[in-house]
mmCIF file of N, CA and C and ligand atoms in Angstrom:
data_model
loop_
_atom_site.group_PDB
_atom_site.id
_atom_site.type_symbol
_atom_site.label_atom_id
_atom_site.label_comp_id
_atom_site.label_asym_id
_atom_site.label_seq_id
_atom_site.Cartn_x
_atom_site.Cartn_y
_atom_site.Cartn_z
ATOM 1 N N MET A 1242 108.932 108.177 123.365
ATOM 2 C CA MET A 1242 108.841 106.738 122.848
ATOM 3 C C MET A 1242 109.986 107.100 121.223
ATOM 4 N N LYS A 1243 109.859 106.379 120.642
ATOM 5 C CA LYS A 1243 110.892 106.379 119.131
ATOM 6 C C LYS A 1243 110.240 105.554 118.546
ATOM 7 N N ILE A 1244 110.218 106.448 116.987
ATOM 8 C CA ILE A 1244 110.160 105.261 115.991
ATOM 9 C C ILE A 1244 111.583 104.393 115.357
ATOM 10 N N ILE A 1245 111.587 103.500 115.293
ATOM 11 C CA ILE A 1245 112.105 102.829 114.262
ATOM 12 C C ILE A 1245 111.808 101.745 112.753
ATOM 13 N N LEU A 1246 112.835 102.364 112.129
ATOM 14 C CA LEU A 1246 113.143 102.096 110.823
ATOM 15 C C LEU A 1246 114.377 101.215 110.190
ATOM 16 N N GLU A 1247 113.960 99.556 110.321
ATOM 17 C CA GLU A 1247 114.533 98.507 109.753
ATOM 18 C C GLU A 1247 115.327 99.247 108.385
ATOM 19 N N LYS A 1248 115.684 99.675 107.413
ATOM 20 C CA LYS A 1248 115.693 100.316 106.310
ATOM 21 C C LYS A 1248 116.416 98.361 105.615
ATOM 22 N N SER A 1249 116.862 97.720 105.830
ATOM 23 C CA SER A 1249 117.472 96.740 105.152
ATOM 24 C C SER A 1249 116.624 95.688 104.707
ATOM 25 N N LYS A 1250 115.366 95.926 105.877
ATOM 26 C CA LYS A 1250 114.551 94.710 105.685
ATOM 27 C C LYS A 1250 113.302 95.918 104.927
ATOM 28 N N CYS A 1251 113.593 97.130 104.685
ATOM 29 C CA CYS A 1251 112.286 97.045 103.570
ATOM 30 C C CYS A 1251 112.635 97.156 102.831
ATOM 31 N N ILE A 1252 111.284 96.958 101.780
ATOM 32 C CA ILE A 1252 110.667 95.884 100.361
ATOM 33 C C ILE A 1252 110.540 97.046 99.386
ATOM 34 N N GLY A 1253 110.139 98.622 100.094
ATOM 35 C CA GLY A 1253 109.588 99.429 99.377
ATOM 36 C C GLY A 1253 108.077 99.775 98.850
ATOM 37 N N CYS A 1254 107.593 99.177 99.550
ATOM 38 C CA CYS A 1254 106.039 98.410 99.274
ATOM 39 C C CYS A 1254 104.836 99.745 99.249
ATOM 40 N N GLY A 1255 105.329 100.635 100.145
ATOM 41 C CA GLY A 1255 104.752 102.269 100.018
ATOM 42 C C GLY A 1255 104.020 102.214 101.422
ATOM 43 N N SER A 1256 103.479 101.154 101.994
ATOM 44 C CA SER A 1256 102.579 100.950 103.126
ATOM 45 C C SER A 1256 102.556 102.186 103.994
ATOM 46 N N CYS A 1257 103.561 102.116 104.673
ATOM 47 C CA CYS A 1257 104.418 102.587 105.634
ATOM 48 C C CYS A 1257 103.521 104.476 104.790
ATOM 49 N N VAL A 1258 104.257 104.503 103.912
ATOM 50 C CA VAL A 1258 103.492 106.192 103.269
ATOM 51 C C VAL A 1258 102.214 106.796 103.450
ATOM 52 N N ALA A 1259 101.223 105.201 103.320
ATOM 53 C CA ALA A 1259 100.335 105.242 102.623
ATOM 54 C C ALA A 1259 99.354 105.565 103.787
ATOM 55 N N VAL A 1260 99.739 104.840 105.363
ATOM 56 C CA VAL A 1260 99.044 105.010 105.667
ATOM 57 C C VAL A 1260 99.242 105.788 106.592
ATOM 58 N N CYS A 1261 100.612 106.825 107.311
ATOM 59 C CA CYS A 1261 101.195 107.404 107.548
ATOM 60 C C CYS A 1261 102.184 108.371 106.972
ATOM 61 N N GLY A 1262 101.774 109.032 106.261
ATOM 62 C CA GLY A 1262 102.928 110.486 105.410
ATOM 63 C C GLY A 1262 103.008 111.281 106.087
ATOM 64 N N LYS A 1263 102.592 111.316 107.781
ATOM 65 C CA LYS A 1263 103.368 112.062 108.388
ATOM 66 C C LYS A 1263 104.299 112.896 108.914
ATOM 67 N N PHE A 1264 104.957 110.358 109.459
ATOM 68 C CA PHE A 1264 106.194 110.056 109.484
ATOM 69 C C PHE A 1264 107.092 109.039 108.425
ATOM 70 N N PHE A 1265 106.057 109.032 107.480
ATOM 71 C CA PHE A 1265 106.709 108.492 106.487
ATOM 72 C C PHE A 1265 107.276 108.677 105.067
ATOM 73 N N GLU A 1266 108.126 109.042 104.306
ATOM 74 C CA GLU A 1266 107.766 108.761 102.420
ATOM 75 C C GLU A 1266 109.261 108.364 102.647
ATOM 76 N N LEU A 1267 109.073 107.951 100.743
ATOM 77 C CA LEU A 1267 109.700 106.959 100.185
ATOM 78 C C LEU A 1267 111.389 107.788 100.136
ATOM 79 N N GLY A 1268 112.335 107.319 99.679
ATOM 80 C CA GLY A 1268 113.110 107.888 99.336
ATOM 81 C C GLY A 1268 113.924 107.857 98.151
ATOM 82 N N VAL A 1269 114.674 108.597 97.888
ATOM 83 C CA VAL A 1269 115.414 108.526 95.961
ATOM 84 C C VAL A 1269 116.189 106.838 96.224
ATOM 85 N N ASP A 1270 116.075 106.352 97.235
ATOM 86 C CA ASP A 1270 116.631 104.732 97.150
ATOM 87 C C ASP A 1270 115.289 104.079 96.280
ATOM 88 N N GLY A 1271 114.595 104.651 96.781
ATOM 89 C CA GLY A 1271 112.900 103.530 96.468
ATOM 90 C C GLY A 1271 112.425 102.825 98.232
ATOM 91 N N LEU A 1272 112.735 103.204 98.967
ATOM 92 C CA LEU A 1272 112.881 102.762 100.193
ATOM 93 C C LEU A 1272 112.438 103.943 100.998
ATOM 94 N N ALA A 1273 111.979 103.048 102.317
ATOM 95 C CA ALA A 1273 111.100 104.452 103.130
ATOM 96 C C ALA A 1273 111.976 104.777 104.137
ATOM 97 N N THR A 1274 111.782 105.759 104.520
ATOM 98 C CA THR A 1274 112.392 106.864 105.996
ATOM 99 C C THR A 1274 111.556 108.028 106.671
ATOM 100 N N ILE A 1275 111.866 107.800 108.210
ATOM 101 C CA ILE A 1275 111.267 108.780 107.852
ATOM 102 C C ILE A 1275 111.649 110.251 108.746
ATOM 103 N N LYS A 1276 111.084 110.555 108.392
ATOM 104 C CA LYS A 1276 110.456 112.172 107.922
ATOM 105 C C LYS A 1276 111.500 113.299 109.133
ATOM 106 N N GLY A 1277 112.596 113.487 108.814
ATOM 107 C CA GLY A 1277 113.623 114.386 110.156
ATOM 108 C C GLY A 1277 114.221 113.279 110.870
ATOM 109 N N GLY A 1278 113.704 111.763 110.372
ATOM 110 C CA GLY A 1278 114.230 110.582 110.931
ATOM 111 C C GLY A 1278 116.659 110.384 111.169
ATOM 112 N N ALA A 1279 116.730 110.445 111.743
ATOM 113 C CA ALA A 1279 118.100 110.102 112.097
ATOM 114 C C ALA A 1279 118.667 108.525 112.147
ATOM 115 N N ASP A 1280 119.807 109.022 111.078
ATOM 116 C CA ASP A 1280 120.825 107.670 110.307
ATOM 117 C C ASP A 1280 121.064 107.286 111.419
ATOM 118 N N LYS A 1281 120.945 105.525 111.798
ATOM 119 C CA LYS A 1281 121.627 104.846 113.410
ATOM 120 C C LYS A 1281 122.029 103.703 112.946
ATOM 121 N N ASP A 1282 123.582 103.065 112.164
ATOM 122 C CA ASP A 1282 123.534 101.616 112.144
ATOM 123 C C ASP A 1282 122.547 100.778 111.646
ATOM 124 N N GLY A 1283 122.750 101.563 110.522
ATOM 125 C CA GLY A 1283 121.398 101.030 108.858
ATOM 126 C C GLY A 1283 120.012 101.176 109.349
ATOM 127 N N SER A 1284 119.813 102.178 110.405
ATOM 128 C CA SER A 1284 118.270 102.189 110.726
ATOM 129 C C SER A 1284 117.598 103.579 110.838
ATOM 130 N N VAL A 1285 116.607 104.171 110.924
ATOM 131 C CA VAL A 1285 116.224 105.996 110.988
ATOM 132 C C VAL A 1285 115.723 105.333 112.450
ATOM 133 N N GLU A 1286 116.181 106.720 113.046
ATOM 134 C CA GLU A 1286 115.026 106.831 114.361
ATOM 135 C C GLU A 1286 114.391 108.411 113.997
ATOM 136 N N LEU A 1287 113.642 108.495 115.159
ATOM 137 C CA LEU A 1287 112.983 109.296 115.234
ATOM 138 C C LEU A 1287 112.139 109.342 116.977
ATOM 139 N N GLU A 1288 112.578 110.276 117.420
ATOM 140 C CA GLU A 1288 111.591 110.506 119.145
ATOM 141 C C GLU A 1288 110.420 111.733 118.675
ATOM 142 N N VAL A 1289 109.514 111.080 119.326
ATOM 143 C CA VAL A 1289 108.713 111.525 118.733
ATOM 144 C C VAL A 1289 108.016 111.399 120.483
ATOM 145 N N SER A 1290 106.850 112.558 121.117
ATOM 146 C CA SER A 1290 105.888 112.177 122.554
ATOM 147 C C SER A 1290 104.410 111.152 121.925
ATOM 148 N N VAL A 1291 104.035 111.171 120.670
ATOM 149 C CA VAL A 1291 102.899 110.417 120.327
ATOM 150 C C VAL A 1291 103.487 109.222 119.162
ATOM 151 N N ALA A 1292 103.461 108.131 119.290
ATOM 152 C CA ALA A 1292 103.548 106.871 118.264
ATOM 153 C C ALA A 1292 102.660 107.297 117.067
ATOM 154 N N ASP A 1293 101.045 107.914 117.327
ATOM 155 C CA ASP A 1293 100.269 108.623 116.368
ATOM 156 C C ASP A 1293 99.968 106.795 115.604
ATOM 157 N N CYS A 1294 99.684 107.683 113.572
ATOM 158 C CA CYS A 1294 99.949 106.541 112.787
ATOM 159 C C CYS A 1294 101.274 105.690 112.876
ATOM 160 N N ALA A 1295 102.417 105.555 113.527
ATOM 161 C CA ALA A 1295 103.234 104.842 112.993
ATOM 162 C C ALA A 1295 103.121 103.593 113.884
ATOM 163 N N SER A 1296 101.647 103.666 114.553
ATOM 164 C CA SER A 1296 101.857 102.045 115.430
ATOM 165 C C SER A 1296 101.149 101.416 114.162
ATOM 166 N N GLU A 1297 100.147 101.581 113.139
ATOM 167 C CA GLU A 1297 99.337 101.519 112.567
ATOM 168 C C GLU A 1297 100.712 101.068 111.421
ATOM 169 N N ALA A 1298 101.635 101.823 110.870
ATOM 170 C CA ALA A 1298 102.267 101.813 109.574
ATOM 171 C C ALA A 1298 102.993 100.246 110.599
ATOM 172 N N ALA A 1299 103.461 100.531 111.932
ATOM 173 C CA ALA A 1299 104.059 99.073 112.414
ATOM 174 C C ALA A 1299 103.138 97.807 111.702
ATOM 175 N N GLU A 1300 102.197 97.954 112.247
ATOM 176 C CA GLU A 1300 100.841 97.101 112.258
ATOM 177 C C GLU A 1300 101.513 96.525 110.467
ATOM 178 N N ILE A 1301 100.993 96.996 109.922
ATOM 179 C CA ILE A 1301 100.588 97.221 108.064
ATOM 180 C C ILE A 1301 101.971 97.233 107.664
ATOM 181 N N CYS A 1302 103.468 97.386 107.991
ATOM 182 C CA CYS A 1302 104.322 96.730 107.112
ATOM 183 C C CYS A 1302 104.628 95.088 106.995
ATOM 184 N N PRO A 1303 104.917 94.784 105.496
ATOM 185 C CA PRO A 1303 104.910 93.429 105.997
ATOM 186 C C PRO A 1303 105.758 92.762 106.406
ATOM 187 N N VAL A 1304 107.272 93.519 106.060
ATOM 188 C CA VAL A 1304 107.942 92.208 106.894
ATOM 189 C C VAL A 1304 108.750 93.157 108.047
ATOM 190 N N GLN A 1305 107.409 94.083 108.527
ATOM 191 C CA GLN A 1305 108.079 94.543 110.372
ATOM 192 C C GLN A 1305 109.075 95.129 110.276
ATOM 193 N N ALA A 1306 109.554 95.761 109.535
ATOM 194 C CA ALA A 1306 110.711 96.759 109.132
ATOM 195 C C ALA A 1306 110.503 98.189 110.457
ATOM 196 N N ILE A 1307 109.283 98.477 111.134
ATOM 197 C CA ILE A 1307 109.093 99.191 111.597
ATOM 198 C C ILE A 1307 108.803 99.390 113.271
ATOM 199 N N LYS A 1308 109.170 99.486 113.644
ATOM 200 C CA LYS A 1308 109.175 99.165 115.460
ATOM 201 C C LYS A 1308 108.592 99.949 116.732
ATOM 202 N N ILE A 1309 108.088 99.905 117.335
ATOM 203 C CA ILE A 1309 108.233 101.257 118.423
ATOM 204 C C ILE A 1309 108.495 101.601 119.478
ATOM 205 N N GLU A 1310 109.591 102.047 120.573
ATOM 206 C CA GLU A 1310 109.928 101.289 121.580
ATOM 207 C C GLU A 1310 109.993 102.243 122.180
HETATM 208 FE FE1 SF4 B 2306 109.053 99.696 103.567
HETATM 209 FE FE2 SF4 B 2306 107.672 98.233 105.275
HETATM 210 FE FE3 SF4 B 2306 107.217 101.040 104.930
HETATM 211 FE FE4 SF4 B 2306 106.546 98.582 102.720
HETATM 212 S S1 SF4 B 2306 105.446 99.389 105.085
HETATM 213 S S2 SF4 B 2306 107.454 100.762 102.255
HETATM 214 S S3 SF4 B 2306 108.090 97.292 103.468
HETATM 215 S S4 SF4 B 2306 108.829 100.245 106.075
#
């Protein structure tokens, strides 16, 4: 499965980092990014075998910038 972060939606609230520091961090631009993720068309994606806490991050994100596919 894949964790996808739509950077254009992110408002840099830091909630995803708080609940899931394993996968998310705030970048120098103040917006969230996925650790080890690949940039693709304005999004950051990471293939994972288990979504783990990324599911919580997707639920808690106030602007629905995180998706698990
Ligand atoms: Fe950005 Fe959503 Fe993470 Fe907040 S929870 S930093 S809006 S991706």
